[in-house]
Coordinates of C-alpha atoms in Angstrom, one line a residue:
Chain A
X279 CA 8.6 -11.0 -11.7
X280 CA 7.3 -8.6 -14.3
X281 CA 4.1 -8.7 -15.7
X282 CA 3.8 -7.0 -19.2
X283 CA 0.3 -5.6 -20.0
X284 CA 1.1 -6.8 -23.6
X285 CA 0.4 -10.6 -22.4
X286 CA -3.1 -8.9 -20.0
X287 CA -3.9 -7.6 -23.6
X288 CA -3.8 -11.2 -25.7
X289 CA -5.8 -12.7 -22.1
X290 CA -8.8 -9.7 -23.1
X291 CA -9.1 -10.9 -26.4
X292 CA -8.7 -14.7 -26.1
X293 CA -10.9 -14.3 -23.6
X294 CA -14.1 -11.8 -26.1
X295 CA -13.3 -15.2 -28.6
X296 CA -13.5 -18.5 -26.3
X297 CA -16.8 -16.9 -24.6
X298 CA -18.4 -15.1 -27.4
X299 CA -20.6 -19.1 -28.4
X300 CA -21.9 -19.4 -25.2
X301 CA -22.8 -15.4 -25.2
X302 CA -24.5 -15.8 -28.2
X303 CA -26.4 -18.7 -26.6
X304 CA -27.8 -16.6 -23.7
X305 CA -28.1 -13.1 -25.8
X306 CA -30.4 -15.5 -28.7
X307 CA -32.8 -17.1 -26.0
X308 CA -33.4 -13.8 -24.6
X309 CA -34.7 -12.0 -28.2
X310 CA -37.6 -12.3 -30.1
X311 CA -38.2 -13.7 -32.7
X312 CA -38.4 -10.1 -35.0
X313 CA -34.4 -9.9 -33.5
X314 CA -33.4 -13.3 -34.3
X315 CA -33.6 -13.0 -37.6
X316 CA -32.4 -8.9 -39.0
X317 CA -29.7 -8.2 -41.8
X318 CA -27.6 -7.4 -38.8
X319 CA -27.1 -9.4 -35.3
X320 CA -28.4 -7.1 -31.9
X321 CA -25.7 -7.9 -29.6
X322 CA -27.4 -7.3 -27.0
X323 CA -31.8 -8.4 -26.6
X324 CA -33.3 -5.3 -27.3
X325 CA -36.4 -6.3 -26.4
X326 CA -36.1 -8.8 -24.1
X327 CA -38.0 -12.1 -23.3
X328 CA -37.5 -15.0 -21.8
X329 CA -41.1 -16.1 -24.9
X330 CA -38.4 -18.9 -25.9
X331 CA -37.9 -20.1 -22.3
X332 CA -41.8 -20.6 -22.2
X333 CA -42.3 -22.3 -25.8
X334 CA -39.6 -24.8 -24.9
X335 CA -40.8 -25.8 -21.3
X336 CA -43.6 -26.1 -23.8
X337 CA -43.5 -28.2 -25.5
X338 CA -44.6 -31.7 -26.2
X339 CA -41.8 -33.4 -24.9
X340 CA -40.2 -31.3 -22.6
X341 CA -41.8 -33.2 -19.4
X342 CA -42.3 -36.7 -20.6
X343 CA -38.0 -36.4 -21.4
X344 CA -37.5 -33.9 -18.1
X345 CA -38.4 -37.4 -16.8
X346 CA -37.0 -39.8 -18.8
X347 CA -33.5 -38.4 -18.0
X348 CA -33.7 -37.4 -14.7
X349 CA -34.7 -41.0 -13.6
X350 CA -31.7 -42.8 -15.9
X351 CA -29.3 -40.0 -15.2
X352 CA -29.7 -40.5 -11.5
X353 CA -29.8 -44.8 -11.5
X354 CA -26.8 -44.5 -13.2
X355 CA -24.8 -42.0 -11.1
X356 CA -26.5 -44.0 -7.9
X357 CA -25.1 -47.4 -9.2
X358 CA -21.8 -45.7 -9.9
X359 CA -20.6 -45.1 -6.5
X360 CA -22.3 -47.7 -5.1
X361 CA -20.9 -50.3 -7.3
X362 CA -17.4 -48.2 -7.8
X363 CA -16.8 -46.9 -4.7
X364 CA -16.4 -51.7 -3.1
X365 CA -14.0 -52.0 -6.1
X366 CA -12.1 -49.0 -5.6
X367 CA -11.5 -49.8 -2.0
X368 CA -10.2 -52.6 -3.1
X369 CA -7.9 -52.2 -5.6
X370 CA -6.6 -49.1 -3.2
X371 CA -5.9 -51.2 0.0
X372 CA -5.6 -54.8 -0.6
X373 CA -3.0 -56.2 -2.5
X374 CA -3.7 -60.3 -3.8
X375 CA -2.5 -61.6 -7.8
X376 CA -4.7 -59.5 -10.7
X377 CA -4.2 -56.1 -9.2
X378 CA -2.9 -54.7 -12.1
X379 CA -4.0 -56.2 -14.8
X380 CA -7.7 -55.5 -13.4
X381 CA -6.9 -51.5 -13.3
X382 CA -5.2 -51.8 -17.6
X383 CA -9.0 -53.4 -18.5
X384 CA -10.0 -50.4 -15.9
X385 CA -8.7 -47.5 -17.9
X386 CA -8.3 -49.2 -21.5
X387 CA -12.7 -49.3 -21.2
X388 CA -12.4 -46.1 -21.5
X389 CA -10.7 -46.0 -24.8
X390 CA -13.1 -47.4 -26.8
X391 CA -14.7 -45.6 -29.3
X392 CA -19.1 -44.9 -28.6
X393 CA -19.3 -47.2 -31.7
X394 CA -17.5 -50.6 -30.4
X395 CA -19.7 -50.8 -27.4
X396 CA -23.0 -48.9 -29.1
X397 CA -23.5 -51.7 -32.3
X398 CA -23.0 -55.4 -30.0
X399 CA -25.4 -53.0 -26.9
X400 CA -27.6 -52.4 -29.6
X401 CA -27.7 -56.0 -31.1
X402 CA -28.0 -57.9 -28.0
X403 CA -30.8 -55.2 -27.0
X404 CA -33.2 -55.9 -29.5
X405 CA -33.1 -59.7 -29.5
X406 CA -33.4 -59.9 -26.0
X407 CA -36.5 -57.1 -26.3
X408 CA -35.4 -54.5 -24.2
X409 CA -35.1 -51.2 -26.6
X410 CA -36.5 -48.0 -25.5
X411 CA -36.7 -49.2 -21.9
X412 CA -34.9 -47.8 -19.1
X413 CA -32.5 -50.8 -18.4
X414 CA -31.5 -50.4 -21.6
X415 CA -29.7 -47.3 -20.9
X416 CA -28.1 -47.2 -17.4
X417 CA -27.2 -50.6 -18.8
X418 CA -25.0 -48.5 -21.5
X419 CA -24.4 -45.2 -19.1
X420 CA -22.7 -47.4 -17.3
X421 CA -19.6 -48.7 -19.2
X422 CA -19.5 -45.6 -19.0
X423 CA -19.6 -44.3 -15.2
X424 CA -18.4 -47.5 -13.4
X425 CA -14.8 -48.0 -15.1
X426 CA -14.5 -44.0 -14.9
X427 CA -15.9 -43.8 -11.1
X428 CA -13.7 -46.4 -9.8
X429 CA -10.6 -45.1 -10.6
X430 CA -11.0 -41.8 -9.6
X431 CA -12.5 -43.2 -6.1
X432 CA -9.5 -45.1 -5.9
X433 CA -7.6 -41.9 -5.8
X434 CA -8.8 -40.8 -3.4
X435 CA -8.8 -44.1 -1.2
X436 CA -5.0 -44.1 -1.6
X437 CA -4.2 -40.5 -0.7
X438 CA -5.9 -41.5 2.7
X439 CA -3.2 -42.6 5.2
X440 CA -2.5 -46.2 6.9
X441 CA -2.5 -45.9 9.7
X442 CA -5.5 -44.6 10.4
X443 CA -7.0 -48.1 9.5
X444 CA -3.9 -49.8 12.1
X445 CA -4.7 -47.8 14.4
X446 CA -8.8 -49.2 13.7
X447 CA -7.3 -52.0 13.7
X448 CA -5.9 -52.0 17.3
X449 CA -8.5 -50.9 18.3
X450 CA -9.9 -54.2 16.9
X451 CA -12.8 -53.7 14.4
X452 CA -12.2 -56.4 11.5
X453 CA -12.5 -55.6 7.5
X454 CA -16.0 -54.5 7.1
X455 CA -16.1 -52.9 10.5
X456 CA -13.4 -50.2 9.6
X457 CA -13.9 -50.0 5.3
X458 CA -17.7 -49.2 6.2
X459 CA -17.2 -46.8 9.5
X460 CA -13.5 -45.9 8.6
X461 CA -13.0 -45.2 5.1
X462 CA -16.1 -44.7 3.2
X463 CA -16.8 -41.8 5.1
X464 CA -13.5 -39.8 4.4
X465 CA -13.7 -40.5 1.2
X466 CA -16.9 -38.3 0.8
X467 CA -15.3 -35.9 -1.5
X468 CA -14.1 -38.3 -4.1
X469 CA -18.3 -39.9 -3.5
X470 CA -19.5 -35.7 -4.6
X471 CA -16.7 -35.3 -7.0
X472 CA -17.6 -39.4 -9.0
X473 CA -21.5 -38.0 -9.0
X474 CA -20.7 -35.6 -10.4
X475 CA -19.1 -37.0 -12.9
X476 CA -20.9 -39.5 -13.7
X477 CA -23.4 -37.3 -14.1
X478 CA -22.1 -35.1 -16.9
X479 CA -21.5 -37.7 -18.5
X480 CA -24.8 -39.2 -18.6
X481 CA -27.1 -36.0 -18.6
X482 CA -24.7 -35.0 -21.7
X483 CA -25.2 -38.4 -23.7
X484 CA -27.1 -38.1 -27.6
X485 CA -25.9 -41.2 -28.7
X486 CA -27.0 -43.8 -27.2
X487 CA -31.0 -42.3 -26.2
X488 CA -31.5 -41.6 -29.7
X489 CA -29.5 -45.2 -30.9
X490 CA -32.2 -47.1 -28.5
X491 CA -35.3 -45.1 -27.1
X492 CA -36.6 -44.4 -31.1
X493 CA -39.6 -43.2 -29.2
X494 CA -40.3 -39.4 -29.1
X495 CA -41.9 -39.5 -25.4
X496 CA -39.0 -42.4 -24.9
X497 CA -35.8 -40.3 -25.6
X498 CA -33.4 -37.5 -23.0
X499 CA -33.2 -34.2 -23.0
X500 CA -29.7 -34.7 -25.0
X501 CA -32.4 -35.8 -28.3
X502 CA -34.7 -32.7 -27.3
X503 CA -33.1 -31.0 -27.9
X504 CA -32.0 -31.3 -31.0
X505 CA -36.1 -31.8 -31.8
X506 CA -35.5 -28.3 -32.7
X507 CA -33.6 -28.7 -35.8
X508 CA -36.6 -29.0 -38.8
X509 CA -34.7 -28.1 -41.3
X510 CA -37.8 -28.4 -43.7
X511 CA -40.5 -26.3 -42.2
X512 CA -37.1 -24.3 -40.4
X513 CA -35.3 -24.2 -37.8
X514 CA -37.2 -22.3 -33.9
X515 CA -32.9 -21.6 -33.3
X516 CA -34.7 -19.1 -30.5
X517 CA -36.4 -21.9 -28.4
X518 CA -33.7 -24.0 -29.5
X519 CA -30.7 -21.2 -27.5
X520 CA -33.0 -21.6 -24.5
X521 CA -32.8 -25.1 -24.4
X522 CA -29.6 -25.3 -25.0
X523 CA -29.5 -22.9 -21.6
X524 CA -32.0 -24.9 -20.0
X525 CA -30.3 -27.7 -20.7
X526 CA -26.3 -26.4 -20.2
X527 CA -26.9 -24.5 -16.7
X528 CA -26.6 -27.7 -14.3
X529 CA -23.2 -29.1 -16.5
X530 CA -21.7 -25.7 -15.3
X531 CA -22.4 -25.0 -12.2
X532 CA -21.1 -28.3 -11.3
X533 CA -18.6 -28.2 -13.3
X534 CA -17.2 -24.6 -11.2
X535 CA -17.9 -27.2 -8.3
X536 CA -15.3 -29.7 -9.1
X537 CA -13.1 -27.1 -10.8
X538 CA -10.8 -28.2 -8.2
X539 CA -10.5 -32.0 -8.6
X540 CA -11.4 -31.4 -12.5
X541 CA -7.4 -30.6 -13.4
X542 CA -6.1 -33.5 -11.0
X543 CA -9.2 -35.9 -11.9
X544 CA -9.4 -36.1 -15.8
X545 CA -6.0 -37.4 -16.5
X546 CA -7.7 -40.9 -16.9
X547 CA -9.5 -39.3 -19.6
X548 CA -12.9 -37.9 -17.9
X549 CA -15.1 -35.3 -19.1
X550 CA -14.4 -35.4 -22.5
X551 CA -15.4 -32.4 -24.9
Chain B
X79 CA -9.4 -58.7 -23.6
X80 CA -9.6 -60.7 -20.6
X81 CA -10.4 -60.4 -17.5
X82 CA -10.3 -63.7 -14.9
X83 CA -12.2 -62.2 -11.3
X84 CA -9.4 -62.3 -9.0
X85 CA -8.2 -64.8 -6.9
X86 CA -8.6 -64.0 -4.2
X87 CA -4.6 -64.9 -3.0
X88 CA -3.0 -62.3 -1.6
X89 CA 0.7 -62.5 -1.3
X90 CA 1.3 -61.0 2.9
X91 CA 2.7 -57.6 2.0
X92 CA 2.5 -55.3 5.2
X93 CA 0.2 -53.5 6.5
X94 CA -2.6 -54.0 3.9
X95 CA -6.3 -55.3 6.2
X96 CA -5.8 -59.3 6.4
X97 CA -5.3 -61.5 9.9
X98 CA -1.9 -61.9 10.1
X99 CA -1.3 -65.3 9.4
X100 CA -4.5 -67.2 8.2
X101 CA -5.9 -68.4 5.2
X102 CA -6.1 -65.6 1.6
X103 CA -7.8 -62.8 2.4
X104 CA -10.6 -62.9 0.8
X105 CA -12.6 -59.4 1.2
X106 CA -10.8 -58.4 -2.1
X107 CA -12.8 -60.3 -4.0
X108 CA -16.3 -59.9 -3.1
X109 CA -16.0 -56.5 -2.8
X110 CA -15.1 -56.6 -6.6
X111 CA -18.1 -59.1 -7.1
X112 CA -20.7 -56.1 -8.2
X113 CA -18.5 -54.6 -10.5
X114 CA -16.5 -57.4 -11.6
X115 CA -20.7 -58.4 -13.3
X116 CA -21.6 -55.4 -14.2
X117 CA -17.8 -55.1 -16.3
X118 CA -18.5 -58.0 -17.8
X119 CA -21.9 -57.4 -18.4
X120 CA -21.7 -53.7 -20.2
X121 CA -18.2 -54.3 -21.6
X122 CA -16.2 -57.1 -22.0
X123 CA -19.6 -59.6 -23.0
X124 CA -20.6 -56.1 -26.2
X125 CA -17.1 -57.0 -27.1
X126 CA -16.6 -60.3 -27.6
X127 CA -20.1 -60.2 -29.2
X128 CA -19.0 -58.0 -31.9
X129 CA -15.8 -59.7 -32.4
X130 CA -18.2 -61.9 -32.7
X131 CA -20.8 -61.2 -36.4
X132 CA -18.5 -58.7 -37.5
X133 CA -17.4 -63.4 -38.9
X134 CA -22.1 -62.1 -39.6
X135 CA -23.5 -61.3 -41.8
X136 CA -26.2 -59.7 -39.6
X137 CA -28.1 -56.9 -40.6
X138 CA -32.3 -55.4 -41.0
X139 CA -33.5 -59.0 -41.3
X140 CA -31.5 -60.4 -38.3
X141 CA -33.4 -58.0 -35.5
X142 CA -36.9 -58.7 -36.8
X143 CA -36.4 -62.4 -37.9
X144 CA -32.8 -62.8 -35.4
X145 CA -31.6 -65.2 -38.2
X146 CA -28.0 -64.5 -39.5
X147 CA -25.3 -66.7 -40.4
X148 CA -21.1 -67.2 -40.4
X149 CA -19.5 -65.3 -42.8
X150 CA -15.8 -65.9 -42.1
X151 CA -13.4 -63.1 -42.6
X152 CA -16.4 -62.0 -45.3
X153 CA -16.8 -58.6 -43.7
X154 CA -13.2 -57.4 -43.8
X155 CA -12.8 -58.4 -47.5
X156 CA -15.8 -56.3 -48.2
X157 CA -14.8 -54.2 -46.2
X158 CA -11.1 -53.8 -47.2
X159 CA -11.6 -54.1 -50.8
X160 CA -14.1 -50.3 -50.6
X161 CA -13.1 -47.1 -51.9
X162 CA -15.1 -45.1 -48.7
X163 CA -14.1 -47.7 -45.9
X164 CA -10.2 -46.2 -46.5
X165 CA -11.5 -42.5 -47.7
X166 CA -12.9 -42.1 -44.0
X167 CA -10.1 -43.4 -42.4
X168 CA -7.9 -40.6 -44.5
X169 CA -9.8 -38.4 -43.3
X170 CA -9.8 -39.5 -39.9
X171 CA -6.4 -39.4 -39.3
X172 CA -6.2 -36.2 -41.3
X173 CA -9.3 -34.1 -40.0
X174 CA -7.3 -36.5 -35.8
X175 CA -4.5 -34.8 -36.8
X176 CA -5.8 -30.9 -37.7
X177 CA -7.6 -31.1 -34.2
X178 CA -5.3 -32.3 -31.7
X179 CA -2.3 -29.7 -34.5
X180 CA -4.7 -27.2 -33.8
X181 CA -6.3 -27.6 -30.3
X182 CA -3.0 -28.8 -28.7
X183 CA -0.4 -25.5 -31.0
X184 CA -3.2 -23.2 -28.8
X185 CA -3.6 -24.2 -25.9
X186 CA 0.2 -24.7 -24.7
X187 CA -0.1 -20.7 -25.7
X188 CA -2.6 -20.5 -23.3
X189 CA -1.5 -22.4 -20.3
X190 CA 1.8 -19.8 -20.8
X191 CA -0.6 -17.4 -20.8
X192 CA -2.0 -17.7 -18.4
X193 CA 1.5 -17.3 -16.2
X194 CA 2.2 -14.1 -17.2
X195 CA -0.9 -12.3 -16.9
X196 CA -2.6 -10.7 -13.7
X197 CA -4.6 -11.9 -11.1
X198 CA -8.0 -11.1 -12.8
X199 CA -7.0 -12.0 -15.8
X200 CA -6.2 -15.4 -14.9
X201 CA -9.5 -15.6 -13.0
X202 CA -11.6 -14.3 -16.2
X203 CA -9.3 -16.5 -18.6
X204 CA -9.7 -19.6 -16.5
X205 CA -13.8 -18.9 -16.5
X206 CA -13.5 -18.2 -20.2
X207 CA -12.3 -21.6 -20.6
X208 CA -14.5 -23.8 -17.9
X209 CA -17.7 -22.3 -19.3
X210 CA -16.3 -23.6 -22.2
X211 CA -15.3 -26.7 -21.4
X212 CA -18.3 -27.9 -19.3
X213 CA -20.8 -27.2 -22.2
X214 CA -22.5 -29.8 -23.1
X215 CA -21.4 -31.2 -26.9
X216 CA -24.5 -31.6 -28.2
X217 CA -25.8 -27.9 -27.0
X218 CA -21.8 -26.3 -29.0
X219 CA -23.4 -28.3 -31.3
X220 CA -26.3 -27.1 -31.9
X221 CA -25.1 -23.1 -30.7
X222 CA -22.9 -23.6 -34.0
X223 CA -25.6 -25.0 -36.1
X224 CA -26.7 -20.7 -35.4
X225 CA -23.9 -19.3 -35.4
X226 CA -22.8 -20.3 -38.5
X227 CA -26.3 -20.2 -40.4
X228 CA -26.9 -19.6 -43.8
X229 CA -28.6 -15.8 -43.4
X230 CA -28.1 -15.2 -40.1
X231 CA -25.5 -15.4 -38.3
X232 CA -23.7 -14.3 -37.9
X233 CA -20.4 -14.9 -38.4
X234 CA -21.5 -14.7 -42.2
X235 CA -21.9 -11.5 -41.7
X236 CA -18.8 -10.7 -39.2
X237 CA -17.3 -12.3 -42.1
X238 CA -19.9 -9.8 -44.5
X239 CA -18.1 -6.7 -42.6
X240 CA -15.0 -7.4 -43.7
X241 CA -15.4 -7.7 -47.4
X242 CA -12.8 -9.4 -48.3
X243 CA -14.8 -12.8 -49.2
X244 CA -17.6 -10.0 -50.5
X245 CA -21.0 -11.1 -49.6
X246 CA -21.5 -14.0 -47.4
X247 CA -24.7 -13.8 -45.9
X248 CA -26.4 -16.3 -47.4
X249 CA -22.8 -19.4 -46.6
X250 CA -24.3 -21.9 -46.5
X251 CA -21.2 -23.9 -44.2
X252 CA -22.6 -27.4 -44.3
X253 CA -23.1 -27.9 -47.3
X254 CA -19.5 -27.2 -48.7
X255 CA -16.9 -30.1 -47.4
X256 CA -14.3 -27.3 -47.0
X257 CA -16.3 -25.1 -44.9
X258 CA -17.8 -27.6 -42.7
X259 CA -14.6 -29.4 -41.8
X260 CA -13.1 -25.3 -40.8
X261 CA -16.7 -24.8 -38.7
X262 CA -16.1 -28.3 -36.9
X263 CA -12.7 -27.8 -36.5
X264 CA -13.6 -24.1 -34.3
X265 CA -15.9 -26.5 -32.9
X266 CA -13.8 -29.5 -32.0
X267 CA -10.8 -26.7 -30.8
X268 CA -13.5 -25.0 -29.4
X269 CA -14.7 -26.9 -26.6
X270 CA -10.7 -28.5 -26.3
X271 CA -8.9 -26.8 -25.5
X272 CA -9.8 -25.8 -21.9
X273 CA -8.8 -29.5 -21.2
X274 CA -5.6 -28.6 -22.5
X275 CA -4.6 -25.4 -21.6
X276 CA -5.3 -26.2 -17.7
X277 CA -3.7 -29.4 -17.6
X278 CA -0.6 -28.1 -19.1
X279 CA -1.3 -25.6 -16.6
X280 CA -1.5 -26.7 -13.9
X281 CA 2.1 -28.4 -14.8
X282 CA 3.3 -25.2 -15.8
X283 CA 3.2 -24.3 -12.2
X284 CA 5.4 -27.2 -10.5
X285 CA 8.2 -25.8 -13.2
X286 CA 11.0 -24.4 -10.0
X287 CA 12.2 -20.6 -11.5
X288 CA 15.4 -20.7 -9.8
X289 CA 15.9 -22.8 -13.8
X290 CA 14.2 -19.9 -15.2
X291 CA 15.9 -17.2 -13.5
X292 CA 19.5 -19.0 -13.4
X293 CA 18.2 -18.8 -18.1
X294 CA 18.0 -15.3 -17.7
X295 CA 20.6 -14.1 -15.0
X296 CA 23.2 -15.8 -19.2
X297 CA 20.3 -13.4 -20.6
X298 CA 18.4 -16.3 -23.0
X299 CA 15.5 -15.2 -24.7
X300 CA 12.4 -15.6 -22.6
X301 CA 11.5 -18.0 -26.1
X302 CA 14.8 -19.7 -25.6
X303 CA 13.3 -20.2 -21.5
X304 CA 10.7 -21.4 -22.8
X305 CA 12.0 -23.9 -24.9
X306 CA 14.3 -25.6 -23.0
X307 CA 13.5 -25.2 -19.7
X308 CA 9.6 -24.7 -19.3
X309 CA 9.9 -27.5 -21.9
X310 CA 11.3 -30.1 -20.2
X311 CA 9.9 -30.0 -18.2
X312 CA 6.1 -29.8 -19.5
X313 CA 7.1 -32.2 -21.8
X314 CA 5.8 -35.8 -19.8
X315 CA 2.6 -33.8 -19.0
X316 CA 2.2 -32.6 -23.3
X317 CA 2.9 -36.5 -24.4
X318 CA -0.4 -37.8 -21.8
X319 CA -2.1 -35.3 -23.4
X320 CA -1.5 -35.5 -26.8
X321 CA -2.4 -38.6 -26.4
X322 CA -5.9 -38.5 -25.0
X323 CA -6.7 -35.5 -27.7
X324 CA -6.2 -38.0 -30.2
X325 CA -7.7 -40.5 -29.2
X326 CA -10.6 -38.3 -28.6
X327 CA -10.0 -36.4 -31.1
X328 CA -10.4 -39.0 -33.5
X329 CA -13.7 -40.9 -31.6
X330 CA -15.0 -36.9 -32.8
X331 CA -18.8 -38.1 -33.8
X332 CA -21.3 -35.9 -32.4
X333 CA -20.4 -32.8 -33.2
X334 CA -20.1 -34.0 -37.0
X335 CA -23.0 -35.4 -37.1
X336 CA -25.0 -32.9 -35.5
X337 CA -23.0 -29.4 -37.9
X338 CA -22.9 -31.1 -41.0
X339 CA -24.4 -34.7 -40.9
X340 CA -21.3 -36.9 -41.8
X341 CA -22.6 -34.7 -45.7
X342 CA -22.2 -33.1 -48.0
X343 CA -22.3 -35.5 -49.2
X344 CA -20.1 -38.3 -47.2
X345 CA -17.4 -35.8 -47.9
X346 CA -16.8 -35.5 -43.5
X347 CA -18.2 -39.1 -43.0
X348 CA -15.0 -39.9 -40.6
X349 CA -14.5 -43.4 -38.8
X350 CA -17.1 -42.6 -36.3
X351 CA -19.8 -41.1 -38.6
X352 CA -19.3 -43.6 -41.7
X353 CA -19.3 -46.7 -39.4
X354 CA -22.9 -44.9 -37.8
X355 CA -25.1 -45.4 -40.3
X356 CA -23.2 -48.4 -41.7
X357 CA -25.3 -49.8 -38.2
X358 CA -27.5 -47.8 -37.7
X359 CA -29.4 -45.7 -41.0
X360 CA -28.4 -48.8 -43.4
X361 CA -28.6 -51.9 -40.8
X362 CA -25.7 -53.6 -41.7
X363 CA -24.1 -54.3 -38.6
X364 CA -21.9 -56.5 -38.9
X365 CA -20.7 -54.4 -41.1
X366 CA -20.2 -52.5 -38.6
X367 CA -18.8 -54.5 -36.1
X368 CA -16.4 -54.2 -38.6
X369 CA -14.7 -51.2 -38.7
X370 CA -15.8 -50.9 -34.9
X371 CA -13.2 -53.5 -34.7
X372 CA -10.3 -52.6 -37.0
X373 CA -11.3 -49.0 -35.2
X374 CA -10.7 -50.3 -31.8
X375 CA -7.0 -52.1 -33.1
X376 CA -6.3 -49.1 -35.0
X377 CA -6.6 -47.3 -30.9
X378 CA -5.6 -49.6 -28.9
X379 CA -1.1 -48.8 -30.0
X380 CA -3.0 -45.7 -28.5
X381 CA -4.5 -46.3 -25.6
X382 CA -1.0 -49.4 -24.7
X383 CA 1.1 -46.1 -25.4
X384 CA -0.7 -43.9 -23.3
X385 CA -1.2 -45.9 -19.5
X386 CA 1.8 -47.5 -20.3
X387 CA 3.2 -43.7 -19.9
X388 CA 0.4 -43.0 -17.1
X389 CA 1.4 -45.9 -15.5
X390 CA 5.4 -43.8 -15.6
X391 CA 3.9 -40.3 -14.0
X392 CA 3.7 -42.2 -11.3
X393 CA 0.6 -43.6 -10.7
X394 CA 0.9 -46.4 -8.9
X395 CA -0.4 -49.6 -9.7

């Protein structure tokens, strides 16, 4: 097939335009304040500095908010996997009445608008005095991550050939033994992909944390990121861009990690843009 | 939308892991219980409660006293007679259409471009797409604020260099409805194109080349080959990606909230922002719940369409 040069030129132009916002974030993160606020922008930092990063991580709430994020995200990921893997196994290796209905519900709940769950959860957690607790955030995140985890892991289970199961059965293994010793180890890659998806969903959430936590020391990193914006005293864009780099880095690394599964597993409505 | 935990009855279909010819295997029931409990607790119960509060006068007082009463359809009638709600709905529909159209057209073009470039550019473009896709939308919204910042933003500087629009240095993008929509549209499209382009490209690589070759031999132009052959093969994927885009774009919140806050006034308050403001700024929980119910019902049709297509496209349930 001929590869006309024009296509390459178009691709180059597209790449330049599309990567620019990311480039500008990184470029701004390394500029001293005097270079950020210039009448003609510098396309590279003339005097690169780590000052903005230092400013960002020495912010009053950075460490507490980081800790909140890490705790809430890890518990969410672990629960999504542990609770999800059993359900995924049930929905892929067994046939029973109501299976299709459950799968349809699992798909449907992922399509709910954010506020549809946010409002009743807020009211219920308020009644139960749970607003501002990790517990409230984790439950809210599970509403998103669990159905999705079940769906993705189920895809991995379905791909395991029946013969493996039958061979184990001939060797006298029972249903649970087969699940734990044969099937679970085989969906290892699925567990990794699912963990990353769940991590990204919980790590990126701004709305639930902002609405439920109601206190600077209880916020998570996305809310901390937005807190640099200050219409009154002026936003510290250098600090905010450095903070954005720090915050986005793990997500980008993980994304590159699972890019193979991304397109395949994405049609179930996964990581939202 | 209620779901019963499955009764563990099992059809004796062949190699299902059940002991043959004994009582029904209860294993799936045990396996599903934990997830069933969690999903009931965090999804089904809240949905029921959402519908319930939409028939009450749950408001800011209720948050402290816990008292509220049943008001029937009042929340709905006051909504349907409110101009703000209809304007918000109209904004959502139009803006969603604009975002979906923009990201689909560019996504299709990039997907096709990826099939015609050298290996190096294919690789580079993929990495760039993944970078844009991977950015958390909180971060990208804040980067947008900085790109479009009045005074020192690089976009205003670039526009000023073009000298077509006069001195644009202090153009305030968040302060003008049309400009705010433009900037948010660019942000959403920028982040939505990667998923669309890469998903379509995965499908486009599956198109059997013999068909395209045959059409070329018959003297069809490249455009005709794309329109007649490639698009025919892409149709199922296109449909799925379009439905998903509509659902996602209809629900966009963070980007609007962080870029314009729904302003100036409420000119960029789409349904998501309007609901949020009602429920969490004015704390009219009952009213917010009613808007959410209507929003969800409007989405249900699309969701049903999406699931039906997913099932058809070879997802064996």
